[in-house]
Short mmCIF file of C-alpha atoms in Angstrom, two decimals:
data_model
loop_
_atom_site.label_atom_id
_atom_site.label_comp_id
_atom_site.label_asym_id
_atom_site.label_seq_id
_atom_site.Cartn_x
_atom_site.Cartn_y
_atom_site.Cartn_z
CA MET S 1 147.21 -66.13 -69.39
CA ARG S 2 146.23 -61.78 -69.16
CA ASP S 3 144.19 -59.75 -69.06
CA PHE S 4 144.16 -56.73 -71.90
CA LEU S 5 142.81 -53.25 -70.96
CA PRO S 6 140.99 -51.75 -73.78
CA GLN S 7 143.73 -49.42 -75.70
CA GLU S 8 145.84 -53.07 -75.87
CA LYS S 9 142.98 -54.68 -76.78
CA LEU S 10 141.82 -52.39 -79.82
CA LYS S 11 145.57 -52.41 -80.63
CA ARG S 12 145.74 -55.73 -81.07
CA GLU S 13 142.25 -56.23 -82.40
CA GLN S 14 143.44 -53.23 -85.22
CA LEU S 15 146.65 -55.22 -86.13
CA ILE S 16 144.70 -58.47 -86.44
CA ASP S 17 141.79 -56.71 -88.81
CA THR S 18 144.52 -55.20 -91.12
CA VAL S 19 146.50 -58.39 -91.30
CA ILE S 20 143.26 -60.53 -92.32
CA GLU S 21 142.25 -57.76 -94.71
CA SER S 22 145.10 -58.40 -96.37
CA TYR S 23 145.19 -61.57 -96.96
CA ILE S 24 141.69 -61.29 -98.31
CA ALA S 25 142.38 -59.55 -100.76
CA ARG S 26 144.64 -62.23 -101.81
CA GLY S 27 141.99 -64.94 -102.36
CA PHE S 28 141.98 -66.39 -98.77
CA GLN S 29 139.02 -67.34 -96.83
CA GLN S 30 138.11 -67.37 -93.25
CA ILE S 31 137.30 -70.45 -91.22
CA GLU S 32 136.76 -70.97 -87.75
CA THR S 33 137.41 -74.20 -85.53
CA PRO S 34 136.93 -75.38 -81.93
CA VAL S 35 139.53 -75.05 -79.31
CA LEU S 36 139.21 -78.25 -78.26
CA GLU S 37 140.35 -81.50 -80.05
CA ASP S 38 140.53 -85.00 -79.40
CA LEU S 39 143.23 -85.67 -77.27
CA SER S 40 144.17 -88.51 -79.81
CA ARG S 41 144.57 -86.13 -82.39
CA LEU S 42 146.71 -83.71 -80.42
CA THR S 43 149.17 -86.26 -79.55
CA SER S 44 149.67 -88.39 -82.26
CA GLY S 45 153.19 -87.98 -82.70
CA GLN S 46 153.49 -84.83 -85.22
CA GLY S 47 153.20 -81.81 -82.66
CA GLY S 48 156.89 -82.24 -81.27
CA ASP S 49 157.63 -80.94 -78.09
CA ASN S 50 154.24 -79.11 -78.53
CA GLU S 51 152.39 -82.19 -77.46
CA LYS S 52 154.19 -82.41 -73.91
CA LEU S 53 152.17 -79.10 -73.46
CA VAL S 54 149.02 -79.97 -74.11
CA PHE S 55 146.15 -78.55 -71.38
CA LYS S 56 144.23 -81.69 -71.10
CA VAL S 57 140.52 -81.94 -70.60
CA GLN S 58 138.86 -84.78 -68.35
CA LYS S 59 136.15 -87.14 -69.53
CA ARG S 60 132.67 -85.91 -68.02
CA GLY S 61 129.77 -88.23 -66.14
CA GLU S 62 129.87 -91.66 -66.93
CA GLU S 63 132.90 -91.72 -69.00
CA PHE S 64 134.64 -90.26 -66.19
CA THR S 65 133.71 -92.67 -63.49
CA GLN S 66 134.22 -95.89 -66.03
CA ALA S 67 137.49 -94.33 -67.24
CA LEU S 68 138.45 -94.11 -63.21
CA GLU S 69 137.39 -97.55 -62.55
CA GLN S 70 138.96 -99.45 -65.53
CA GLY S 71 142.23 -97.08 -64.75
CA ALA S 72 141.99 -95.89 -68.11
CA GLU S 73 142.67 -92.47 -69.55
CA LEU S 74 141.20 -89.61 -67.92
CA ALA S 75 140.99 -87.10 -70.38
CA ASP S 76 139.53 -87.44 -74.00
CA LEU S 77 139.73 -83.67 -75.48
CA GLY S 78 142.72 -80.91 -75.05
CA LEU S 79 143.19 -77.38 -76.03
CA ARG S 80 144.68 -77.12 -79.03
CA PHE S 81 148.18 -75.86 -79.38
CA ASP S 82 148.39 -74.43 -82.69
CA LEU S 83 145.91 -73.92 -85.73
CA THR S 84 146.92 -76.38 -88.30
CA VAL S 85 146.34 -79.59 -86.53
CA PRO S 86 142.83 -78.55 -86.21
CA LEU S 87 142.85 -76.92 -90.05
CA THR S 88 143.62 -80.90 -91.08
CA ARG S 89 140.86 -82.28 -89.33
CA PHE S 90 138.53 -79.74 -90.51
CA TYR S 91 139.57 -79.79 -93.95
CA ALA S 92 139.37 -83.71 -94.18
CA SER S 93 135.62 -83.20 -92.36
CA ASN S 94 134.59 -80.65 -94.98
CA HIS S 95 136.71 -80.98 -98.28
CA ALA S 96 133.56 -81.83 -100.43
CA LYS S 97 132.07 -78.54 -99.81
CA LEU S 98 135.19 -76.59 -100.46
CA PRO S 99 137.68 -75.36 -103.80
CA ARG S 100 139.80 -77.42 -105.31
CA VAL S 101 142.76 -75.58 -104.06
CA PHE S 102 141.70 -74.06 -100.56
CA LYS S 103 143.24 -71.36 -99.38
CA ALA S 104 142.82 -70.67 -95.57
CA ILE S 105 142.96 -68.03 -93.18
CA GLN S 106 142.42 -69.07 -89.60
CA THR S 107 142.64 -66.65 -86.55
CA GLY S 108 142.23 -67.76 -82.70
CA PRO S 109 143.61 -68.83 -79.50
CA VAL S 110 145.90 -71.13 -78.96
CA PHE S 111 147.28 -72.77 -75.82
CA ARG S 112 150.30 -74.59 -74.54
CA ALA S 113 150.94 -75.58 -70.72
CA GLU S 114 154.06 -74.17 -70.48
CA ARG S 115 156.29 -72.00 -68.15
CA PRO S 116 155.52 -68.55 -69.24
CA GLN S 117 158.29 -65.68 -70.08
CA LYS S 118 158.25 -62.84 -71.83
CA GLY S 119 157.05 -63.18 -75.35
CA ARG S 120 155.76 -66.97 -74.35
CA TYR S 121 152.45 -67.41 -72.88
CA ARG S 122 150.25 -70.03 -72.06
CA GLN S 123 147.39 -68.58 -74.41
CA PHE S 124 148.06 -66.65 -77.15
CA ILE S 125 146.78 -65.62 -80.36
CA GLN S 126 148.29 -67.11 -83.87
CA CYS S 127 147.04 -66.04 -87.23
CA ASP S 128 147.79 -68.45 -89.90
CA ILE S 129 147.16 -68.80 -93.82
CA ASP S 130 147.27 -72.28 -95.42
CA ILE S 131 146.95 -73.38 -98.76
CA ILE S 132 145.83 -77.19 -99.27
CA GLY S 133 145.39 -79.06 -102.46
CA ASP S 134 148.29 -77.66 -104.53
CA ASP S 135 151.88 -79.30 -104.76
CA SER S 136 153.60 -76.40 -106.74
CA ILE S 137 155.83 -73.82 -105.61
CA LEU S 138 153.18 -71.35 -106.33
CA ALA S 139 151.32 -72.22 -102.92
CA GLU S 140 154.86 -71.26 -101.29
CA LEU S 141 155.07 -67.72 -103.17
CA GLU S 142 151.52 -67.27 -102.11
CA LEU S 143 152.17 -67.56 -98.63
CA LEU S 144 155.61 -65.85 -98.40
CA SER S 145 154.38 -62.52 -100.58
CA ALA S 146 151.08 -62.45 -98.69
CA SER S 147 152.44 -62.64 -94.95
CA LEU S 148 155.13 -59.92 -96.22
CA ALA S 149 152.34 -57.68 -97.95
CA ALA S 150 150.46 -58.34 -94.39
CA LEU S 151 153.55 -57.42 -92.47
CA GLN S 152 154.01 -53.93 -94.37
CA ALA S 153 150.20 -52.85 -94.09
CA ILE S 154 151.07 -53.09 -90.14
CA GLY S 155 154.19 -50.99 -90.67
CA ILE S 156 156.73 -53.58 -90.24
CA THR S 157 159.00 -53.52 -93.44
CA ASP S 158 162.12 -55.07 -91.94
CA ALA S 159 161.51 -58.32 -91.15
CA THR S 160 163.28 -61.57 -92.91
CA ILE S 161 162.49 -64.36 -93.69
CA ARG S 162 164.67 -67.45 -93.32
CA VAL S 163 163.75 -70.73 -95.64
CA ASN S 164 164.98 -73.88 -95.67
CA HIS S 165 164.11 -77.28 -96.99
CA ARG S 166 163.27 -79.93 -93.90
CA GLU S 167 164.68 -83.06 -96.64
CA LEU S 168 168.05 -80.97 -97.66
CA LEU S 169 168.49 -80.78 -93.46
CA ARG S 170 167.94 -84.50 -93.05
CA SER S 171 170.30 -85.01 -96.22
CA ASN S 172 173.10 -82.43 -94.67
CA ILE S 173 172.75 -84.04 -90.89
CA GLU S 174 172.79 -87.42 -92.39
CA SER S 175 176.30 -86.37 -94.42
CA LEU S 176 177.65 -85.75 -90.50
CA GLY S 177 177.34 -89.51 -90.39
CA VAL S 178 174.33 -89.55 -87.95
CA LYS S 179 172.13 -92.19 -89.05
CA SER S 180 168.38 -91.50 -90.81
CA ASP S 181 166.69 -92.70 -87.49
CA ASP S 182 168.63 -90.27 -85.13
CA ALA S 183 168.15 -87.24 -87.59
CA LEU S 184 165.37 -85.85 -85.67
CA ALA S 185 167.37 -86.03 -81.68
CA ALA S 186 170.37 -84.25 -84.19
CA MET S 187 167.87 -81.43 -85.18
CA ILE S 188 166.96 -80.72 -82.06
CA ILE S 189 170.47 -79.88 -81.12
CA ILE S 190 171.36 -77.91 -83.91
CA ASP S 191 168.21 -75.67 -83.33
CA LYS S 192 170.04 -74.26 -80.52
CA LEU S 193 172.66 -72.83 -82.41
CA ASP S 194 171.59 -69.09 -81.59
CA LYS S 195 171.50 -69.56 -77.99
CA ILE S 196 174.79 -71.77 -77.29
CA GLY S 197 176.59 -71.01 -80.61
CA ILE S 198 178.90 -73.28 -83.01
CA ASP S 199 180.93 -75.06 -80.28
CA GLY S 200 177.87 -75.72 -78.00
CA VAL S 201 176.14 -77.58 -80.97
CA ALA S 202 179.00 -79.55 -82.07
CA GLY S 203 180.35 -80.50 -78.35
CA GLU S 204 176.81 -81.54 -77.95
CA LEU S 205 176.80 -83.65 -80.78
CA ALA S 206 179.63 -85.18 -80.26
CA GLU S 207 178.48 -86.11 -77.11
CA LYS S 208 175.71 -88.01 -78.33
CA PHE S 209 176.97 -89.32 -81.75
CA GLY S 210 180.69 -89.11 -81.53
CA GLU S 211 183.34 -86.85 -81.87
CA SER S 212 183.71 -87.76 -85.62
CA VAL S 213 180.13 -86.28 -85.73
CA GLY S 214 181.28 -83.33 -83.66
CA ASN S 215 184.15 -82.24 -86.02
CA LYS S 216 182.19 -82.67 -89.01
CA ALA S 217 179.26 -80.61 -87.67
CA LYS S 218 181.62 -77.78 -86.54
CA SER S 219 183.27 -77.62 -90.09
CA TRP S 220 179.66 -77.60 -91.66
CA LEU S 221 178.36 -74.70 -89.23
CA SER S 222 181.17 -72.45 -89.74
CA LYS S 223 180.57 -72.28 -93.45
CA ILE S 224 176.86 -72.18 -93.42
CA ASP S 225 177.15 -68.27 -94.18
CA ALA S 226 178.85 -68.56 -97.50
CA THR S 227 176.53 -71.73 -98.52
CA GLU S 228 174.57 -70.77 -101.98
CA ILE S 229 170.69 -70.96 -102.10
CA PRO S 230 170.19 -74.85 -103.09
CA ALA S 231 168.29 -75.94 -106.79
CA VAL S 232 165.42 -77.13 -104.58
CA LEU S 233 164.55 -73.81 -102.98
CA LYS S 234 165.87 -71.78 -105.92
CA PRO S 235 162.57 -71.23 -107.28
CA ILE S 236 161.28 -69.19 -104.14
CA TRP S 237 163.99 -66.58 -105.05
CA ASP S 238 163.10 -66.37 -108.63
CA GLY S 239 159.10 -66.68 -108.22
CA LEU S 240 159.18 -64.01 -105.52
CA GLY S 241 161.28 -61.34 -107.76
CA GLU S 242 161.92 -57.66 -106.26
CA ARG S 243 160.62 -59.08 -102.51
CA SER S 244 163.25 -61.99 -102.49
CA LYS S 245 165.42 -59.79 -100.82
CA SER S 246 163.61 -60.44 -97.61
CA LEU S 247 164.39 -64.00 -97.83
CA ARG S 248 167.53 -65.78 -96.53
CA PHE S 249 168.65 -69.39 -96.69
CA ASP S 250 169.63 -70.96 -93.43
CA PRO S 251 170.66 -74.73 -93.91
CA THR S 252 170.32 -74.58 -89.95
CA LEU S 253 166.93 -73.48 -89.84
CA VAL S 254 164.98 -76.39 -88.20
CA ARG S 255 161.28 -75.78 -87.18
CA GLY S 256 160.43 -78.11 -83.83
CA MET S 257 157.22 -79.70 -85.50
CA GLY S 258 157.60 -83.13 -86.71
CA TYR S 259 154.54 -82.83 -89.58
CA TYR S 260 157.12 -80.86 -91.87
CA THR S 261 157.83 -82.34 -95.02
CA GLY S 262 159.49 -79.93 -97.40
CA SER S 263 160.40 -75.89 -97.66
CA ILE S 264 160.05 -74.36 -93.87
CA PHE S 265 160.20 -70.99 -92.62
CA GLU S 266 160.87 -68.90 -89.94
CA ILE S 267 160.14 -64.64 -89.78
CA GLU S 268 162.28 -62.80 -87.64
CA HIS S 269 163.14 -59.06 -86.80
CA PRO S 270 165.67 -56.85 -85.53
CA GLY S 271 163.61 -55.55 -82.73
CA SER S 272 162.73 -59.12 -81.49
CA GLY S 273 164.46 -61.69 -79.41
CA SER S 274 162.33 -64.48 -80.99
CA SER S 275 160.69 -65.50 -84.20
CA ILE S 276 157.52 -63.77 -84.97
CA GLY S 277 156.12 -66.50 -87.65
CA GLY S 278 156.93 -69.21 -89.29
CA GLY S 279 155.53 -72.45 -91.15
CA GLY S 280 156.59 -75.03 -94.11
CA ARG S 281 155.13 -77.51 -96.24
CA TYR S 282 153.63 -80.55 -94.50
CA ASP S 283 152.36 -82.96 -96.93
CA GLY S 284 151.68 -85.86 -95.34
CA MET S 285 149.28 -84.39 -92.29
CA VAL S 286 146.47 -83.85 -94.07
CA GLY S 287 146.08 -87.61 -95.79
CA LYS S 288 146.39 -89.38 -92.29
CA TRP S 289 142.63 -88.01 -91.65
CA LEU S 290 141.17 -87.98 -95.29
CA GLY S 291 142.73 -91.30 -96.27
CA THR S 292 144.12 -90.01 -99.15
CA ASP S 293 147.02 -87.65 -99.45
CA ALA S 294 146.82 -83.60 -99.84
CA PRO S 295 149.81 -81.27 -100.12
CA ALA S 296 149.60 -78.47 -97.89
CA VAL S 297 151.56 -75.70 -96.56
CA GLY S 298 151.04 -72.74 -94.19
CA ILE S 299 152.49 -69.85 -92.37
CA SER S 300 151.80 -68.55 -88.91
CA LEU S 301 151.79 -65.46 -87.47
CA GLY S 302 152.86 -64.79 -83.85
CA ILE S 303 150.90 -61.80 -82.61
CA GLU S 304 151.52 -61.59 -79.71
CA ARG S 305 155.15 -61.02 -80.27
CA ILE S 306 154.28 -58.62 -83.23
CA VAL S 307 151.78 -56.42 -81.23
CA ASP S 308 155.11 -55.52 -79.34
CA LEU S 309 156.79 -53.97 -82.32
CA ILE S 310 154.21 -51.73 -83.12
CA PRO S 311 153.59 -48.42 -81.39
CA GLN S 312 150.32 -47.58 -79.83
CA SER S 313 147.95 -46.61 -81.81
CA SER S 314 147.27 -42.87 -81.39
CA ALA S 315 144.00 -41.61 -80.76
CA SER S 316 141.18 -42.07 -83.22
CA GLN S 317 140.04 -38.82 -85.04
CA ASP S 318 136.20 -40.04 -84.67
CA ALA S 319 136.28 -40.77 -80.88
CA VAL S 320 134.84 -37.54 -79.40
CA VAL S 321 133.02 -37.09 -75.88
CA LEU S 322 129.80 -35.04 -75.08
CA ILE S 323 129.81 -34.13 -71.63
CA LEU S 324 126.32 -33.52 -70.01
CA GLU S 325 125.37 -30.64 -68.02
CA PRO S 326 122.03 -31.76 -65.75
CA ASP S 327 119.10 -32.63 -67.07
CA THR S 328 120.36 -33.08 -70.49
CA GLN S 329 120.30 -36.75 -70.82
CA ALA S 330 117.62 -37.12 -73.45
CA LEU S 331 119.10 -34.44 -75.74
CA ALA S 332 122.31 -36.05 -75.68
CA LEU S 333 121.10 -39.36 -76.15
CA GLY S 334 119.72 -37.78 -79.53
CA LEU S 335 122.77 -35.38 -80.23
CA GLN S 336 124.94 -39.13 -79.93
CA GLN S 337 122.74 -40.81 -82.32
CA LYS S 338 123.13 -37.98 -85.01
CA LEU S 339 126.82 -37.99 -84.44
CA ILE S 340 126.93 -41.92 -84.99
CA ALA S 341 125.12 -41.72 -88.29
CA SER S 342 128.05 -39.26 -89.47
CA GLY S 343 130.57 -41.83 -88.42
CA LYS S 344 131.91 -40.87 -85.24
CA ASN S 345 132.45 -42.53 -81.92
CA VAL S 346 130.60 -40.89 -79.19
CA ARG S 347 130.93 -41.62 -75.38
CA LEU S 348 128.39 -39.75 -72.93
CA GLU S 349 129.95 -38.59 -69.72
CA GLN S 350 128.40 -36.42 -66.33
CA ARG S 351 130.14 -33.21 -66.11
CA PRO S 352 131.65 -34.09 -62.75
CA LYS S 353 133.69 -31.29 -60.57
CA ASN S 354 137.09 -31.99 -61.95
CA LEU S 355 136.57 -31.99 -66.07
CA LYS S 356 140.26 -31.93 -66.17
CA ALA S 357 140.99 -35.25 -64.51
CA LEU S 358 138.16 -36.94 -66.51
CA LEU S 359 139.34 -35.27 -69.92
CA GLU S 360 143.06 -36.69 -69.39
CA GLN S 361 142.18 -40.43 -68.72
CA LEU S 362 139.37 -39.85 -71.50
CA ALA S 363 142.81 -38.92 -73.49
CA ASP S 364 144.90 -41.94 -72.61
CA ASN S 365 142.08 -43.78 -73.98
CA GLY S 366 141.90 -42.68 -77.45
CA TYR S 367 139.51 -39.54 -77.30
CA ARG S 368 140.33 -36.65 -79.12
CA GLU S 369 137.43 -34.00 -78.98
CA PHE S 370 134.97 -33.10 -76.34
CA ALA S 371 132.11 -30.80 -76.29
CA ILE S 372 129.67 -29.69 -73.40
CA VAL S 373 126.03 -30.26 -73.74
CA GLY S 374 124.25 -27.81 -72.14
CA LYS S 375 120.05 -27.01 -72.47
CA ASP S 376 120.79 -24.37 -74.84
CA VAL S 377 122.23 -26.67 -77.75
CA SER S 378 119.38 -28.09 -80.10
CA ASP S 379 121.48 -29.89 -82.69
CA LEU S 380 124.99 -30.66 -83.66
CA ALA S 381 125.50 -27.18 -85.27
CA GLN S 382 125.60 -25.91 -81.86
CA LEU S 383 128.13 -28.47 -80.08
CA ASP S 384 131.28 -26.47 -79.61
CA PHE S 385 134.08 -29.29 -79.93
CA LYS S 386 137.60 -28.83 -78.51
CA GLN S 387 140.77 -31.14 -78.77
CA ILE S 388 141.34 -32.79 -75.51
CA GLY S 389 144.62 -32.02 -74.02
#
């Protein structure tokens, strides 16, 4: 959990605003959900390993006292570990007021109680878009197209989206000789491919499921680069047209969440050592809370990793500083109001003994121009703006 300096905060907010504007232009609507959810919802068995990383919030007052006396669970709420679980609860509660096909944008902090390291934090921002109520391939196409457009809008043009299908992956795993009930355990091992390589994955599968499984896995994994796009995913390539050049079929792509039921995606970038986004179809999850099935698919951008790929924002042309000579406060406040009305961001500073040091500091914080406000200045035309630096 981190602090952000003004320029860091500005950079993040500009990035998020650009992404959201791109999504809104494509018909998605913003929603907001609380950071707290019922603990039972966060630990319902669909969040994969992230369910082990929930920050629990203990009961309060009399409920806590009773739980303590009865030896019952002391916590009843938890901080959300992603935005998908809250979205499904939101939709189940509000679907009667929403469009038949709901296209949601949700941005906000999520929390995971894990060991912090580069690119992995206990509090971080996710930016999700989801489509609920559309079981057609159009939903996947809209999400992928919108994500590529949003990345392009913030200057990322060389991202690749790896694509797989959860049922296809399960079928491949079972063809190795792994029983259906053990498929998830095998997926966890296969998900380590980029860290331990083909031999490592084959070795772990052999150790857990037998030498035959390990040998078949090694043969399968050695041929994946030559695998053709399967029929179940071909409509995605066809539907995206020219933009499909940013896709790559990866038959070993797993995605950790247990709620995925169909196509799955992961966004990678050559400048990042980890994925910068991902998602997939989770048709069975909304119905768990709604009582009736509702198709759903979503994709999330990892803001923390993306922001590291974007150069620091250049100083704003509209950010200026007025340096006040003694006894010019009232005059300066009037000039500030007029400059703001003309579209400027205006900071006021008393003139210090070391003006150069002040200007260097302000340049580091995004200010481009300054002007001295003396008693002889009466209107904007008399302000002599100069470049800082």
